[in-house]
Short mmCIF file of the C-alpha atoms (twelve columns), coordinates in Angstrom:
data_MODEL
# 
_entry.id   MODEL 
# 
loop_
_atom_site.group_PDB 
_atom_site.id 
_atom_site.type_symbol 
_atom_site.label_atom_id 
_atom_site.label_alt_id 
_atom_site.label_comp_id 
_atom_site.label_asym_id 
_atom_site.label_seq_id 
_atom_site.Cartn_x 
_atom_site.Cartn_y 
_atom_site.Cartn_z 
_atom_site.pdbx_PDB_model_num 
ATOM 1   C CA . SER A 1   -20.034 -28.050 -7.798  1 
ATOM 2   C CA . MET A 2   -22.291 -28.341 -10.882 1 
ATOM 3   C CA . GLY A 3   -23.692 -25.101 -12.212 1 
ATOM 4   C CA . ASN A 4   -23.774 -22.485 -9.447  1 
ATOM 5   C CA . SER A 5   -23.959 -24.974 -6.549  1 
ATOM 6   C CA . MET A 6   -20.727 -23.632 -5.085  1 
ATOM 7   C CA . GLY A 7   -22.452 -20.219 -4.811  1 
ATOM 8   C CA . ASN A 8   -23.785 -20.943 -1.313  1 
ATOM 9   C CA . VAL A 9   -20.727 -22.622 0.161   1 
ATOM 10  C CA . ARG A 10  -20.347 -19.843 2.771   1 
ATOM 11  C CA . GLU A 11  -23.917 -20.443 4.023   1 
ATOM 12  C CA . TYR A 12  -23.179 -24.184 4.333   1 
ATOM 13  C CA . PHE A 13  -20.007 -23.435 6.330   1 
ATOM 14  C CA . ASP A 14  -21.943 -21.113 8.636   1 
ATOM 15  C CA . LEU A 15  -24.216 -24.103 9.422   1 
ATOM 16  C CA . TYR A 16  -21.228 -26.463 9.927   1 
ATOM 17  C CA . GLU A 17  -19.762 -24.046 12.453  1 
ATOM 18  C CA . LYS A 18  -23.132 -23.787 14.270  1 
ATOM 19  C CA . TYR A 19  -23.881 -27.539 14.158  1 
ATOM 20  C CA . PRO A 20  -20.555 -29.495 14.363  1 
ATOM 21  C CA . LYS A 21  -22.197 -32.874 13.534  1 
ATOM 22  C CA . LEU A 22  -23.674 -31.605 10.286  1 
ATOM 23  C CA . THR A 23  -22.033 -32.740 7.023   1 
ATOM 24  C CA . GLY A 24  -22.680 -32.034 3.401   1 
ATOM 25  C CA . GLU A 25  -21.685 -29.709 0.490   1 
ATOM 26  C CA . PHE A 26  -19.317 -32.324 -1.001  1 
ATOM 27  C CA . ILE A 27  -17.273 -31.444 -4.071  1 
ATOM 28  C CA . TRP A 28  -17.627 -34.484 -6.296  1 
ATOM 29  C CA . ASP A 29  -15.569 -33.279 -9.217  1 
ATOM 30  C CA . PHE A 30  -12.558 -31.040 -8.620  1 
ATOM 31  C CA . LYS A 31  -11.753 -30.770 -12.324 1 
ATOM 32  C CA . ASP A 32  -13.934 -30.530 -15.434 1 
ATOM 33  C CA . GLN A 33  -13.734 -33.759 -17.457 1 
ATOM 34  C CA . GLY A 34  -14.102 -32.282 -20.902 1 
ATOM 35  C CA . LEU A 35  -12.210 -33.555 -23.911 1 
ATOM 36  C CA . LEU A 36  -10.692 -31.219 -26.424 1 
ATOM 37  C CA . ALA A 37  -12.571 -31.421 -29.733 1 
ATOM 38  C CA . ASN A 38  -13.045 -29.367 -32.897 1 
ATOM 39  C CA . ASN A 39  -16.369 -27.977 -34.074 1 
ATOM 40  C CA . SER A 40  -17.462 -27.914 -37.765 1 
ATOM 41  C CA . SER A 41  -15.477 -24.697 -38.331 1 
ATOM 42  C CA . GLY A 42  -12.328 -26.197 -36.871 1 
ATOM 43  C CA . LYS A 43  -12.470 -24.218 -33.670 1 
ATOM 44  C CA . GLN A 44  -11.443 -26.080 -30.555 1 
ATOM 45  C CA . TYR A 45  -13.801 -26.440 -27.552 1 
ATOM 46  C CA . TRP A 46  -14.252 -28.668 -24.515 1 
ATOM 47  C CA . ALA A 47  -16.681 -31.454 -25.425 1 
ATOM 48  C CA . TYR A 48  -18.717 -33.425 -22.986 1 
ATOM 49  C CA . GLY A 49  -21.765 -35.684 -22.746 1 
ATOM 50  C CA . GLY A 50  -23.820 -35.566 -25.967 1 
ATOM 51  C CA . ASP A 51  -21.154 -33.834 -28.067 1 
ATOM 52  C CA . PHE A 52  -20.139 -37.167 -29.526 1 
ATOM 53  C CA . GLY A 53  -23.604 -38.286 -30.618 1 
ATOM 54  C CA . ASP A 54  -23.900 -40.531 -27.551 1 
ATOM 55  C CA . VAL A 55  -27.474 -41.122 -26.449 1 
ATOM 56  C CA . PRO A 56  -28.364 -41.318 -23.641 1 
ATOM 57  C CA . ASN A 57  -25.726 -39.147 -21.912 1 
ATOM 58  C CA . SER A 58  -25.178 -37.162 -18.773 1 
ATOM 59  C CA . GLY A 59  -25.078 -33.771 -20.402 1 
ATOM 60  C CA . ASN A 60  -22.773 -31.304 -18.697 1 
ATOM 61  C CA . VAL A 61  -22.331 -33.478 -15.634 1 
ATOM 62  C CA . ASN A 62  -18.734 -34.061 -16.685 1 
ATOM 63  C CA . CYS A 63  -17.937 -30.305 -16.735 1 
ATOM 64  C CA . ASN A 64  -18.866 -29.423 -13.247 1 
ATOM 65  C CA . GLY A 65  -15.541 -29.001 -11.482 1 
ATOM 66  C CA . VAL A 66  -14.124 -26.204 -9.360  1 
ATOM 67  C CA . VAL A 67  -11.411 -25.824 -12.043 1 
ATOM 68  C CA . ASP A 68  -11.634 -26.282 -15.798 1 
ATOM 69  C CA . ALA A 69  -10.022 -29.134 -17.732 1 
ATOM 70  C CA . LEU A 70  -6.698  -27.167 -17.846 1 
ATOM 71  C CA . ARG A 71  -7.020  -26.490 -14.101 1 
ATOM 72  C CA . ASN A 72  -7.831  -22.823 -14.416 1 
ATOM 73  C CA . PRO A 73  -10.103 -21.730 -11.534 1 
ATOM 74  C CA . HIS A 74  -13.817 -21.279 -12.089 1 
ATOM 75  C CA . PRO A 75  -15.278 -18.278 -10.107 1 
ATOM 76  C CA . GLY A 76  -16.425 -20.519 -7.238  1 
ATOM 77  C CA . PHE A 77  -12.856 -21.772 -6.664  1 
ATOM 78  C CA . TYR A 78  -11.893 -18.727 -4.612  1 
ATOM 79  C CA . GLU A 79  -15.021 -18.961 -2.415  1 
ATOM 80  C CA . VAL A 80  -14.228 -22.644 -1.777  1 
ATOM 81  C CA . LYS A 81  -10.575 -21.828 -0.930  1 
ATOM 82  C CA . HIS A 82  -11.671 -19.084 1.463   1 
ATOM 83  C CA . CYS A 83  -14.249 -21.273 3.220   1 
ATOM 84  C CA . TYR A 84  -11.909 -24.313 3.446   1 
ATOM 85  C CA . ARG A 85  -9.107  -22.217 4.993   1 
ATOM 86  C CA . PRO A 86  -7.717  -23.855 8.174   1 
ATOM 87  C CA . VAL A 87  -6.766  -20.510 9.783   1 
ATOM 88  C CA . HIS A 88  -9.059  -17.547 10.024  1 
ATOM 89  C CA . VAL A 89  -9.374  -14.171 11.645  1 
ATOM 90  C CA . GLU A 90  -12.545 -14.184 13.676  1 
ATOM 91  C CA . SER A 91  -12.639 -10.461 14.319  1 
ATOM 92  C CA . PHE A 92  -10.686 -7.244  14.039  1 
ATOM 93  C CA . ASP A 93  -10.969 -4.417  16.626  1 
ATOM 94  C CA . TRP A 94  -10.689 -1.061  14.830  1 
ATOM 95  C CA . THR A 95  -10.026 0.812   18.024  1 
ATOM 96  C CA . THR A 96  -7.090  -1.318  19.251  1 
ATOM 97  C CA . GLY A 97  -5.857  -2.793  15.976  1 
ATOM 98  C CA . VAL A 98  -6.124  -6.289  17.460  1 
ATOM 99  C CA . ALA A 99  -7.007  -9.270  15.230  1 
ATOM 100 C CA . THR A 100 -8.358  -12.460 16.837  1 
ATOM 101 C CA . VAL A 101 -6.992  -15.529 15.004  1 
ATOM 102 C CA . SER A 102 -8.384  -19.114 15.186  1 
ATOM 103 C CA . ASN A 103 -6.434  -22.224 14.315  1 
ATOM 104 C CA . GLY A 104 -8.882  -24.608 12.596  1 
ATOM 105 C CA . PHE A 105 -6.274  -27.381 12.214  1 
ATOM 106 C CA . LEU A 106 -7.124  -30.445 14.330  1 
ATOM 107 C CA . PHE A 107 -3.507  -31.592 14.921  1 
ATOM 108 C CA . THR A 108 -1.180  -28.827 13.679  1 
ATOM 109 C CA . ASP A 109 0.210   -25.829 15.511  1 
ATOM 110 C CA . LEU A 110 0.477   -22.604 13.485  1 
ATOM 111 C CA . ARG A 111 4.250   -22.625 14.008  1 
ATOM 112 C CA . THR A 112 4.326   -24.888 10.894  1 
ATOM 113 C CA . LEU A 113 3.346   -21.878 8.758   1 
ATOM 114 C CA . ASP A 114 5.966   -19.758 6.947   1 
ATOM 115 C CA . GLY A 115 4.415   -16.647 8.535   1 
ATOM 116 C CA . ALA A 116 1.624   -14.193 8.408   1 
ATOM 117 C CA . ASP A 117 1.500   -10.579 7.282   1 
ATOM 118 C CA . TRP A 118 -0.990  -7.794  7.017   1 
ATOM 119 C CA . MET A 119 -1.472  -4.693  4.880   1 
ATOM 120 C CA . ALA A 120 -3.858  -1.768  5.402   1 
ATOM 121 C CA . VAL A 121 -5.163  0.693   2.826   1 
ATOM 122 C CA . ASP A 122 -7.019  3.969   2.957   1 
ATOM 123 C CA . GLY A 123 -10.441 4.678   1.377   1 
ATOM 124 C CA . SER A 124 -8.815  5.128   -2.095  1 
ATOM 125 C CA . GLY A 125 -6.904  1.850   -1.944  1 
ATOM 126 C CA . GLN A 126 -3.478  3.379   -1.169  1 
ATOM 127 C CA . GLU A 127 -1.292  1.420   1.218   1 
ATOM 128 C CA . THR A 128 -1.088  3.072   4.639   1 
ATOM 129 C CA . SER A 129 0.669   0.501   6.775   1 
ATOM 130 C CA . ARG A 130 1.894   -3.103  6.767   1 
ATOM 131 C CA . GLY A 131 3.570   -5.563  9.051   1 
ATOM 132 C CA . ALA A 132 3.957   -9.154  10.156  1 
ATOM 133 C CA . LEU A 133 2.191   -11.223 12.812  1 
ATOM 134 C CA . GLY A 134 4.848   -12.494 15.205  1 
ATOM 135 C CA . GLY A 135 4.664   -15.461 17.551  1 
ATOM 136 C CA . LEU A 136 2.457   -17.698 15.467  1 
ATOM 137 C CA . ALA A 137 2.551   -20.471 18.119  1 
ATOM 138 C CA . LEU A 138 -1.113  -21.373 18.351  1 
ATOM 139 C CA . ALA A 139 -2.284  -24.860 19.323  1 
ATOM 140 C CA . PRO A 140 -4.811  -26.767 17.178  1 
ATOM 141 C CA . GLY A 141 -8.306  -25.416 17.830  1 
ATOM 142 C CA . GLY A 142 -6.897  -22.401 19.733  1 
ATOM 143 C CA . THR A 143 -7.600  -18.721 19.450  1 
ATOM 144 C CA . LYS A 144 -5.177  -15.857 20.042  1 
ATOM 145 C CA . ALA A 145 -5.222  -12.068 19.808  1 
ATOM 146 C CA . PHE A 146 -2.512  -10.361 17.685  1 
ATOM 147 C CA . ALA A 147 -1.849  -6.630  17.780  1 
ATOM 148 C CA . LEU A 148 -1.122  -5.100  14.359  1 
ATOM 149 C CA . LYS A 149 1.665   -2.727  15.416  1 
ATOM 150 C CA . GLY A 150 1.526   0.628   13.577  1 
ATOM 151 C CA . PHE A 151 -1.883  -0.139  12.004  1 
ATOM 152 C CA . VAL A 152 -3.447  2.806   10.200  1 
ATOM 153 C CA . GLY A 153 -6.097  2.394   7.548   1 
ATOM 154 C CA . GLU A 154 -9.690  1.923   6.446   1 
ATOM 155 C CA . SER A 155 -9.327  -1.701  5.288   1 
ATOM 156 C CA . VAL A 156 -6.972  -4.497  6.319   1 
ATOM 157 C CA . THR A 157 -6.083  -7.892  4.864   1 
ATOM 158 C CA . ILE A 158 -4.284  -10.519 6.893   1 
ATOM 159 C CA . ARG A 159 -2.605  -13.454 5.029   1 
ATOM 160 C CA . PHE A 160 -1.135  -16.736 6.268   1 
ATOM 161 C CA . ARG A 161 1.504   -18.476 4.169   1 
ATOM 162 C CA . ARG A 162 2.780   -22.031 3.901   1 
ATOM 163 C CA . ASN A 163 5.443   -23.186 1.439   1 
ATOM 164 C CA . GLY A 164 5.457   -19.737 -0.159  1 
ATOM 165 C CA . ASN A 165 1.751   -19.830 -0.978  1 
ATOM 166 C CA . VAL A 166 -1.182  -17.986 0.571   1 
ATOM 167 C CA . LEU A 167 -2.930  -20.655 2.657   1 
ATOM 168 C CA . ALA A 168 -5.593  -18.408 4.132   1 
ATOM 169 C CA . TRP A 169 -6.654  -14.789 4.254   1 
ATOM 170 C CA . ASP A 170 -9.284  -12.549 5.765   1 
ATOM 171 C CA . SER A 171 -10.115 -8.888  5.007   1 
ATOM 172 C CA . PHE A 172 -11.958 -6.320  7.053   1 
ATOM 173 C CA . THR A 173 -13.305 -2.900  6.073   1 
ATOM 174 C CA . LYS A 174 -13.951 -0.244  8.656   1 
ATOM 175 C CA . PRO A 175 -17.687 0.211   9.225   1 
ATOM 176 C CA . PHE A 176 -19.082 3.340   7.735   1 
ATOM 177 C CA . VAL A 177 -20.342 5.759   10.369  1 
ATOM 178 C CA . PRO A 178 -22.169 8.723   8.896   1 
ATOM 179 C CA . LYS A 179 -21.284 12.109  10.244  1 
ATOM 180 C CA . PRO A 180 -24.079 14.307  11.554  1 
ATOM 181 C CA . LEU A 181 -25.540 16.569  8.932   1 
ATOM 182 C CA . GLN A 182 -24.571 20.231  9.418   1 
ATOM 183 C CA . THR A 183 -27.427 22.538  8.767   1 
ATOM 184 C CA . SER A 184 -27.687 26.298  9.016   1 
ATOM 185 C CA . GLN A 185 -30.756 27.710  10.679  1 
ATOM 186 C CA . THR A 186 -32.103 30.940  9.315   1 
ATOM 187 C CA . SER A 187 -35.024 32.581  10.951  1 
ATOM 188 C CA . GLN A 188 -37.551 34.534  9.019   1 
ATOM 189 C CA . THR A 189 -39.696 37.105  10.725  1 
# 
């Protein structure tokens, strides 16, 4: 995950889904391996290769994790979490309010989750409706349609929880459909 290499993780996952035998995009360092040091002004910073006068060194290769040395997420962390999610909503039908959910687990039924909920908002971000997905029984590798009862909104987020934490989520925004332009015709003679 050195530099911005996690920036294309979604594109890699698109390829993995298209070509199941393809592998790659490995995260070699989950956590930055910096050491807390003081600069000449006494200010603390995370030191790494070369900061100790060591020559040759590996430069910033030790600070290339998904989280920093204190385990605070780097920006790419959230992209990785989203791509690695074992449960995902493949599609959402705006006409019927039906979400199609896929279980990406190889051996685990979704009944092992604490639950799933959804929340919809309008165009200004105000909550318009919310609910829970019932009947999470879904075999490994399976797909199932869930109706979001009472759904009203312009955007919806569906979250799956395990042990009180959000394990996976997907969000959908209603496609913009422009209204026909109203014009007034005036005739000049």
